[in-house]
CSV table of C-alpha atoms in Angstrom, one decimal:
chain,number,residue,atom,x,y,z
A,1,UNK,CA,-10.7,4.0,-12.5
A,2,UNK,CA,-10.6,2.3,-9.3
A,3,UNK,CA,-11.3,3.2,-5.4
A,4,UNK,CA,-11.9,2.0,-2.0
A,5,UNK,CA,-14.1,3.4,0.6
A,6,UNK,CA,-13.1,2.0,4.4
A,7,UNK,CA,-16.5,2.9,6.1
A,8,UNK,CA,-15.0,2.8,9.5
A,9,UNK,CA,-11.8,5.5,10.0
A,10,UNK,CA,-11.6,3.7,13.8
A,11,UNK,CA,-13.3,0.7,15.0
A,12,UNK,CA,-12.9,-0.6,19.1
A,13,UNK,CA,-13.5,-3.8,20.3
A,14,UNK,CA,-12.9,-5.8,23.9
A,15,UNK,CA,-10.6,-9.0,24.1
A,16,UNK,CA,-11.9,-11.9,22.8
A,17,UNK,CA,-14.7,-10.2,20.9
A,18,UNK,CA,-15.3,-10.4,17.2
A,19,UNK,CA,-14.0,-8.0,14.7
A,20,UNK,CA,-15.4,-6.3,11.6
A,21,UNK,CA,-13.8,-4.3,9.4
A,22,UNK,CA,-15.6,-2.7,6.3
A,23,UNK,CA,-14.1,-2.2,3.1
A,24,UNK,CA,-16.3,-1.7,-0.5
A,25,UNK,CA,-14.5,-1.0,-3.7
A,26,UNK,CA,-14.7,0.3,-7.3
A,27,UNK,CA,-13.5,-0.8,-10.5
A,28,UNK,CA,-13.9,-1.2,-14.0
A,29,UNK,CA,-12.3,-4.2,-14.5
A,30,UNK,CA,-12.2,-7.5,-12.7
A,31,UNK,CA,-10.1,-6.9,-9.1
A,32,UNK,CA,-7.6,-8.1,-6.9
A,33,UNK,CA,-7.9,-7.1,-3.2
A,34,UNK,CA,-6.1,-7.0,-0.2
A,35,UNK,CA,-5.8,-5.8,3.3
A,36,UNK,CA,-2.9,-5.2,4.9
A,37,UNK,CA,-1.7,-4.4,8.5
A,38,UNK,CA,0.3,-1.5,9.5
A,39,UNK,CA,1.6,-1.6,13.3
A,40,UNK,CA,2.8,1.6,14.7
A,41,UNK,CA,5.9,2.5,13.5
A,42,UNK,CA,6.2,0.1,11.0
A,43,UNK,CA,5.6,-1.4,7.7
A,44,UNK,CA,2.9,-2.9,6.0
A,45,UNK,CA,2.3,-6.3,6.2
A,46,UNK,CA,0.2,-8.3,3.9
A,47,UNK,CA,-2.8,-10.4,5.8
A,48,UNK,CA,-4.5,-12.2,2.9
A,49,UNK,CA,-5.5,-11.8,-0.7
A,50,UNK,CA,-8.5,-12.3,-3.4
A,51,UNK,CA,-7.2,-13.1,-6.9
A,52,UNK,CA,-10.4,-14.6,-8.1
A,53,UNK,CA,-10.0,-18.1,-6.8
A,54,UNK,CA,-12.1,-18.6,-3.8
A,55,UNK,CA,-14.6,-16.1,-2.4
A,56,UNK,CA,-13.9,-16.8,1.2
A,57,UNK,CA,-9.8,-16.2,1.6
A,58,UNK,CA,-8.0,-16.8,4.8
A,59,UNK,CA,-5.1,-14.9,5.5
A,60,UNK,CA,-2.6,-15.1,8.5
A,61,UNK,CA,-3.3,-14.7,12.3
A,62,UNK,CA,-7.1,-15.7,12.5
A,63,UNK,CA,-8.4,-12.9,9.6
A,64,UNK,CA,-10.4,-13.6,6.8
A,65,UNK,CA,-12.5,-11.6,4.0
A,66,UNK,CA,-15.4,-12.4,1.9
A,67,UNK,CA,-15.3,-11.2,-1.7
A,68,UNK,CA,-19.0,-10.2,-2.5
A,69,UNK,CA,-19.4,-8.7,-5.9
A,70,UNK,CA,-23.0,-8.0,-5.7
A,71,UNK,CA,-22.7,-5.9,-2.8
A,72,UNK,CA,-18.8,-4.9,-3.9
A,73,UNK,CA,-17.4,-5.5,-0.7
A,74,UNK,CA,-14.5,-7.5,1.0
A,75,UNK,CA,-15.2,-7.1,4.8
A,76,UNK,CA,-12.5,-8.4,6.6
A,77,UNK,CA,-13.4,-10.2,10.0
A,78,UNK,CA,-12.0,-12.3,12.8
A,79,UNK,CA,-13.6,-14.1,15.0
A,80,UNK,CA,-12.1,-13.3,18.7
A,81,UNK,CA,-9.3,-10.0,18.7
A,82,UNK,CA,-6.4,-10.3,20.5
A,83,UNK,CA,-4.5,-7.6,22.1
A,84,UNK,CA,-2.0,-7.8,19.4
A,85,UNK,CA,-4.7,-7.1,16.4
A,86,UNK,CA,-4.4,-3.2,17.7
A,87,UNK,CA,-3.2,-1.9,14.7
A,88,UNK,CA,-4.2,0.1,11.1
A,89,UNK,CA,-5.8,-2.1,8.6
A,90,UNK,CA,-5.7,-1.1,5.3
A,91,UNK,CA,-7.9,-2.6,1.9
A,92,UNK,CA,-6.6,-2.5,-1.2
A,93,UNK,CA,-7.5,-2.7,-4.9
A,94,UNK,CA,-5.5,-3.7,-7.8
A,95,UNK,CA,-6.8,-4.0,-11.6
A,96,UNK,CA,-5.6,-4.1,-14.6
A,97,UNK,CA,-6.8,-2.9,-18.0
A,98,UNK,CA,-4.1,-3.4,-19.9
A,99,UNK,CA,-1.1,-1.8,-21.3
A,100,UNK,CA,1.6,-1.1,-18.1
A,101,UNK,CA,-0.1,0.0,-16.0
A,102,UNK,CA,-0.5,-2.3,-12.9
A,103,UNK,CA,-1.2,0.4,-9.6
A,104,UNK,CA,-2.8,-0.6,-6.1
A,105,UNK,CA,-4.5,1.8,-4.7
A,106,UNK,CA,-5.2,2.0,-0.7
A,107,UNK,CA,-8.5,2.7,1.0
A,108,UNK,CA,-7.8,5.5,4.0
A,109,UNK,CA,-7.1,3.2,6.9
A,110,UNK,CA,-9.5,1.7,9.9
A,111,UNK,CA,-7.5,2.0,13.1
A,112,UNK,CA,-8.7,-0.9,15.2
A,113,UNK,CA,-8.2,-0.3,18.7
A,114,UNK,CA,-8.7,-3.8,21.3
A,115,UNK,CA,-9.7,-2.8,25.0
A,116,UNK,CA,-8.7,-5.8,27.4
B,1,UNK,CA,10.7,-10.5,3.5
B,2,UNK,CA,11.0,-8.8,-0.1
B,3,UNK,CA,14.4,-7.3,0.0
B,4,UNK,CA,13.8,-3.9,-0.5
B,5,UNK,CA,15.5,-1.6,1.0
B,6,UNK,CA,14.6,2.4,1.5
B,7,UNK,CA,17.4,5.1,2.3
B,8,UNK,CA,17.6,6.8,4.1
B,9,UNK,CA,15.3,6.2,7.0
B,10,UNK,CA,15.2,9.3,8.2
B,11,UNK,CA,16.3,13.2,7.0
B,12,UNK,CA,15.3,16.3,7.9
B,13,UNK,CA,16.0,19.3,5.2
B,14,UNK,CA,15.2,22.5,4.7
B,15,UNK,CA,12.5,24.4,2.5
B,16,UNK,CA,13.8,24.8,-1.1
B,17,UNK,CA,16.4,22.2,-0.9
B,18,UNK,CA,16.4,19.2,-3.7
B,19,UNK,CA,15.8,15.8,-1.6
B,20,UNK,CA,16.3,12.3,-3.1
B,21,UNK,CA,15.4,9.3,-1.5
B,22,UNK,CA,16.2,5.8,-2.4
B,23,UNK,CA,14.8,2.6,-3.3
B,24,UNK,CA,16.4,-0.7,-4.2
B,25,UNK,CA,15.8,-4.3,-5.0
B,26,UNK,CA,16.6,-7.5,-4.5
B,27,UNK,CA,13.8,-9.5,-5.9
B,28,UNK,CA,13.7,-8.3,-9.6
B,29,UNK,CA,10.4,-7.5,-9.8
B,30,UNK,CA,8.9,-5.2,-13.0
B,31,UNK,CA,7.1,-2.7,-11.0
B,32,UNK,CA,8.1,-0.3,-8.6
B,33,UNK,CA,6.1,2.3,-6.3
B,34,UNK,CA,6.8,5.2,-4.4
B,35,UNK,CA,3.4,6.4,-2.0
B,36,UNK,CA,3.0,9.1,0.7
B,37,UNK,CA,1.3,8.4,3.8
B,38,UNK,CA,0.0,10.8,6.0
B,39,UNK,CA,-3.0,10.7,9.0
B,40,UNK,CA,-6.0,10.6,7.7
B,41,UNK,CA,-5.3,9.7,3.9
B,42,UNK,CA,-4.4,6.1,3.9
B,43,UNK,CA,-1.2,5.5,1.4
B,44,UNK,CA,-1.1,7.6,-1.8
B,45,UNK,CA,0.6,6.5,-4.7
B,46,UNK,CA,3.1,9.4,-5.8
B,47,UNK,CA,4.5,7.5,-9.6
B,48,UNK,CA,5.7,4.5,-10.3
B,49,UNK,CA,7.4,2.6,-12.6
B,50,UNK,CA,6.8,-0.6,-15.0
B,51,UNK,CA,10.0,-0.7,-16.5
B,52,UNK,CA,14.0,0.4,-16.9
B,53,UNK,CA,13.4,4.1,-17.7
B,54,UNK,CA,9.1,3.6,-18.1
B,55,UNK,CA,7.7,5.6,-15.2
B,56,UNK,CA,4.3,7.4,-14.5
B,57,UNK,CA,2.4,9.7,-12.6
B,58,UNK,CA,0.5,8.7,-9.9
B,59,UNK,CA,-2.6,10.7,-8.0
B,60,UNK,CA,0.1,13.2,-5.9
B,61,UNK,CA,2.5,13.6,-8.3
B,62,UNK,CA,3.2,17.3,-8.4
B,63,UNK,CA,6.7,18.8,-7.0
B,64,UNK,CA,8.1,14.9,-7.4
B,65,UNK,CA,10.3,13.7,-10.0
B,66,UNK,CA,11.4,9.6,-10.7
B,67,UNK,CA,14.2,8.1,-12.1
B,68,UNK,CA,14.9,4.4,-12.7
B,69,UNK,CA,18.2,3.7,-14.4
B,70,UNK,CA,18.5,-0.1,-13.4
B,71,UNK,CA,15.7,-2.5,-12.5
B,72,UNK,CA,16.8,-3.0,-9.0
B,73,UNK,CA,16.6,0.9,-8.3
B,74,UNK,CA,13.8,3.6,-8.0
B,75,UNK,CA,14.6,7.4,-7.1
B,76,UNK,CA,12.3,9.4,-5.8
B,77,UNK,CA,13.2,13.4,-6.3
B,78,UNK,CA,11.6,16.8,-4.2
B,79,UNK,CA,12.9,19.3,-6.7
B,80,UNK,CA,12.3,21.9,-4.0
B,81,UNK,CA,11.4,20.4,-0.8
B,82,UNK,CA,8.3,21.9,1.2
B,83,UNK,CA,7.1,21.8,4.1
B,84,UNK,CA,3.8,20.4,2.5
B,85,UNK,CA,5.7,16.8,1.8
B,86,UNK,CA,6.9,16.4,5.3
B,87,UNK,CA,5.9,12.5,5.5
B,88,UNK,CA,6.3,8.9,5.6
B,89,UNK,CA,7.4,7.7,1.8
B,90,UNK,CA,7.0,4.1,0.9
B,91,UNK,CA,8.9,2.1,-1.9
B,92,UNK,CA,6.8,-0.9,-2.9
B,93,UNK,CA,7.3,-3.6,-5.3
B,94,UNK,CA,5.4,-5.9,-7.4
B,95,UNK,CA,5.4,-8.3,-10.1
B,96,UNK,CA,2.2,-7.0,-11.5
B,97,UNK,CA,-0.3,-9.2,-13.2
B,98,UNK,CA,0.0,-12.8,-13.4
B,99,UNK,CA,-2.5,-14.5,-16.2
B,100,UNK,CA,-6.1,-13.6,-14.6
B,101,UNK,CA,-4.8,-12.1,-10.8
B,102,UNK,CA,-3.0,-9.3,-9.7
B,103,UNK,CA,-0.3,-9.6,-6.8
B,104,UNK,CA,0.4,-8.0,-3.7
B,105,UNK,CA,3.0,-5.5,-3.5
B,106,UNK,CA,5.9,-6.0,-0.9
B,107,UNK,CA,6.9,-2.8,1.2
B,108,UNK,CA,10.0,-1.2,2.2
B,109,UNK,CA,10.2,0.1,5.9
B,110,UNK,CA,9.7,4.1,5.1
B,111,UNK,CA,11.7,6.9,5.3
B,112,UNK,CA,10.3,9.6,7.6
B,113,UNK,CA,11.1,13.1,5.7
B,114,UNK,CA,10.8,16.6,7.6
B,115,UNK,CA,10.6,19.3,5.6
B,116,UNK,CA,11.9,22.7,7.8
């Protein structure tokens, strides 16, 4: 079985200030993770990726996550917002125990919200 | 972007009446989603499918029905439409596992469904 917990539902921050966004997960088998962005009224976009390469990933438009699996967490920060990060961020977890049955399975959201 | 494309993009329909919304493919990937999302609960995975004519339940599956006939194409059937699965339905697809990772899924733009 496999989960993610988003430990913020809505997180503010001004222009130019930093951004945190908390995701930990759950599985029995070794993950994948993911966030992805959802701006309103549209789809979801992918924003970076861990596959077990590197534990530090960089993704698109300034964001990056640290896969920790002590702490089993893949936070997802960035260093100054921009009016254009307001949006719903969304972790993910994939894993795979064999067999067909490949599923991703979405934490419940973290609306970030950037004040100017 | 992934072609995938979702029809239709909107519907309205009334309580009772069978709905069947529509997924298809360009990319020729094995795996095929169909989620929900509504406020509050992130994306929920409804079934999907791993093959032509292999599908499977996913954590919201009740009152939905799947068909996949051709690997380019993923049905997703309300038998009886309520007003319970007024929503935003998602078609995602994936090429699964690739030796030790998983990979992302690509989205289709929604279909906004209101159930009367």
């Amino acid at each position: 079985a496999q989960s993610v917990t988003q430990l913020d539902s809505h997180v503010s921050v001004s222009e130019g200030t930093p951004v945190l966004l908390r995701c930990n997960y759950s599985s029995s088998y070794s993950p994948s993770l993911f966030w992805y962005v959802q701006h309103p009224n549209k789809g979801l976009q992918l924003l970076l990726k861990y596959t077990s390469a590197a534990t530090l990933v960089k993704g698109i438009n300034g964001f990056e996550a640290e896969f920790k699996k002590s702490e089993t967490s893949f936070h997802l920060t960035k260093p100054s917002a921009h009016m254009s990060d307001a949006a719903e961020y969304f972790c993910v977890v994939s894993s795979h125990s064999g067999g067909s049955n490949y599923k991703l399975t979405f934490g419940k959201g973290t609306l970030l919200t950037v004040n100017p | 972007d992934a072609g995938i494309t979702q029809s239709p993009r909107h519907k309205v329909t009334e309580t009772g009446t069978p709905v069947t919304l529509r997924c298809h493919q360009t990319e020729n990937h094995r795996y095929m989603y169909w989620y929900r999302q509504d406020p509050g609960h992130g994306l929920r995975l409804i079934h999907y499918s791993y093959g032509v004519k292999d599908t499977d339940k996913g954590e919201v599956s009740d009152g939905y029905s799947v068909s996949r006939s051709k690997t380019e194409d993923f049905l997703l059937t309300l038998e009886s439409a309520t007003s319970s699965q007024t929503s935003v339905y998602f078609c995602a697809i994936s090429r699964g596992f690739r030796g030790r990772s998983g990979t992302e899924a690509f989205f289709g733009q929604g279909t906004r469904l209101t159930v009367v």
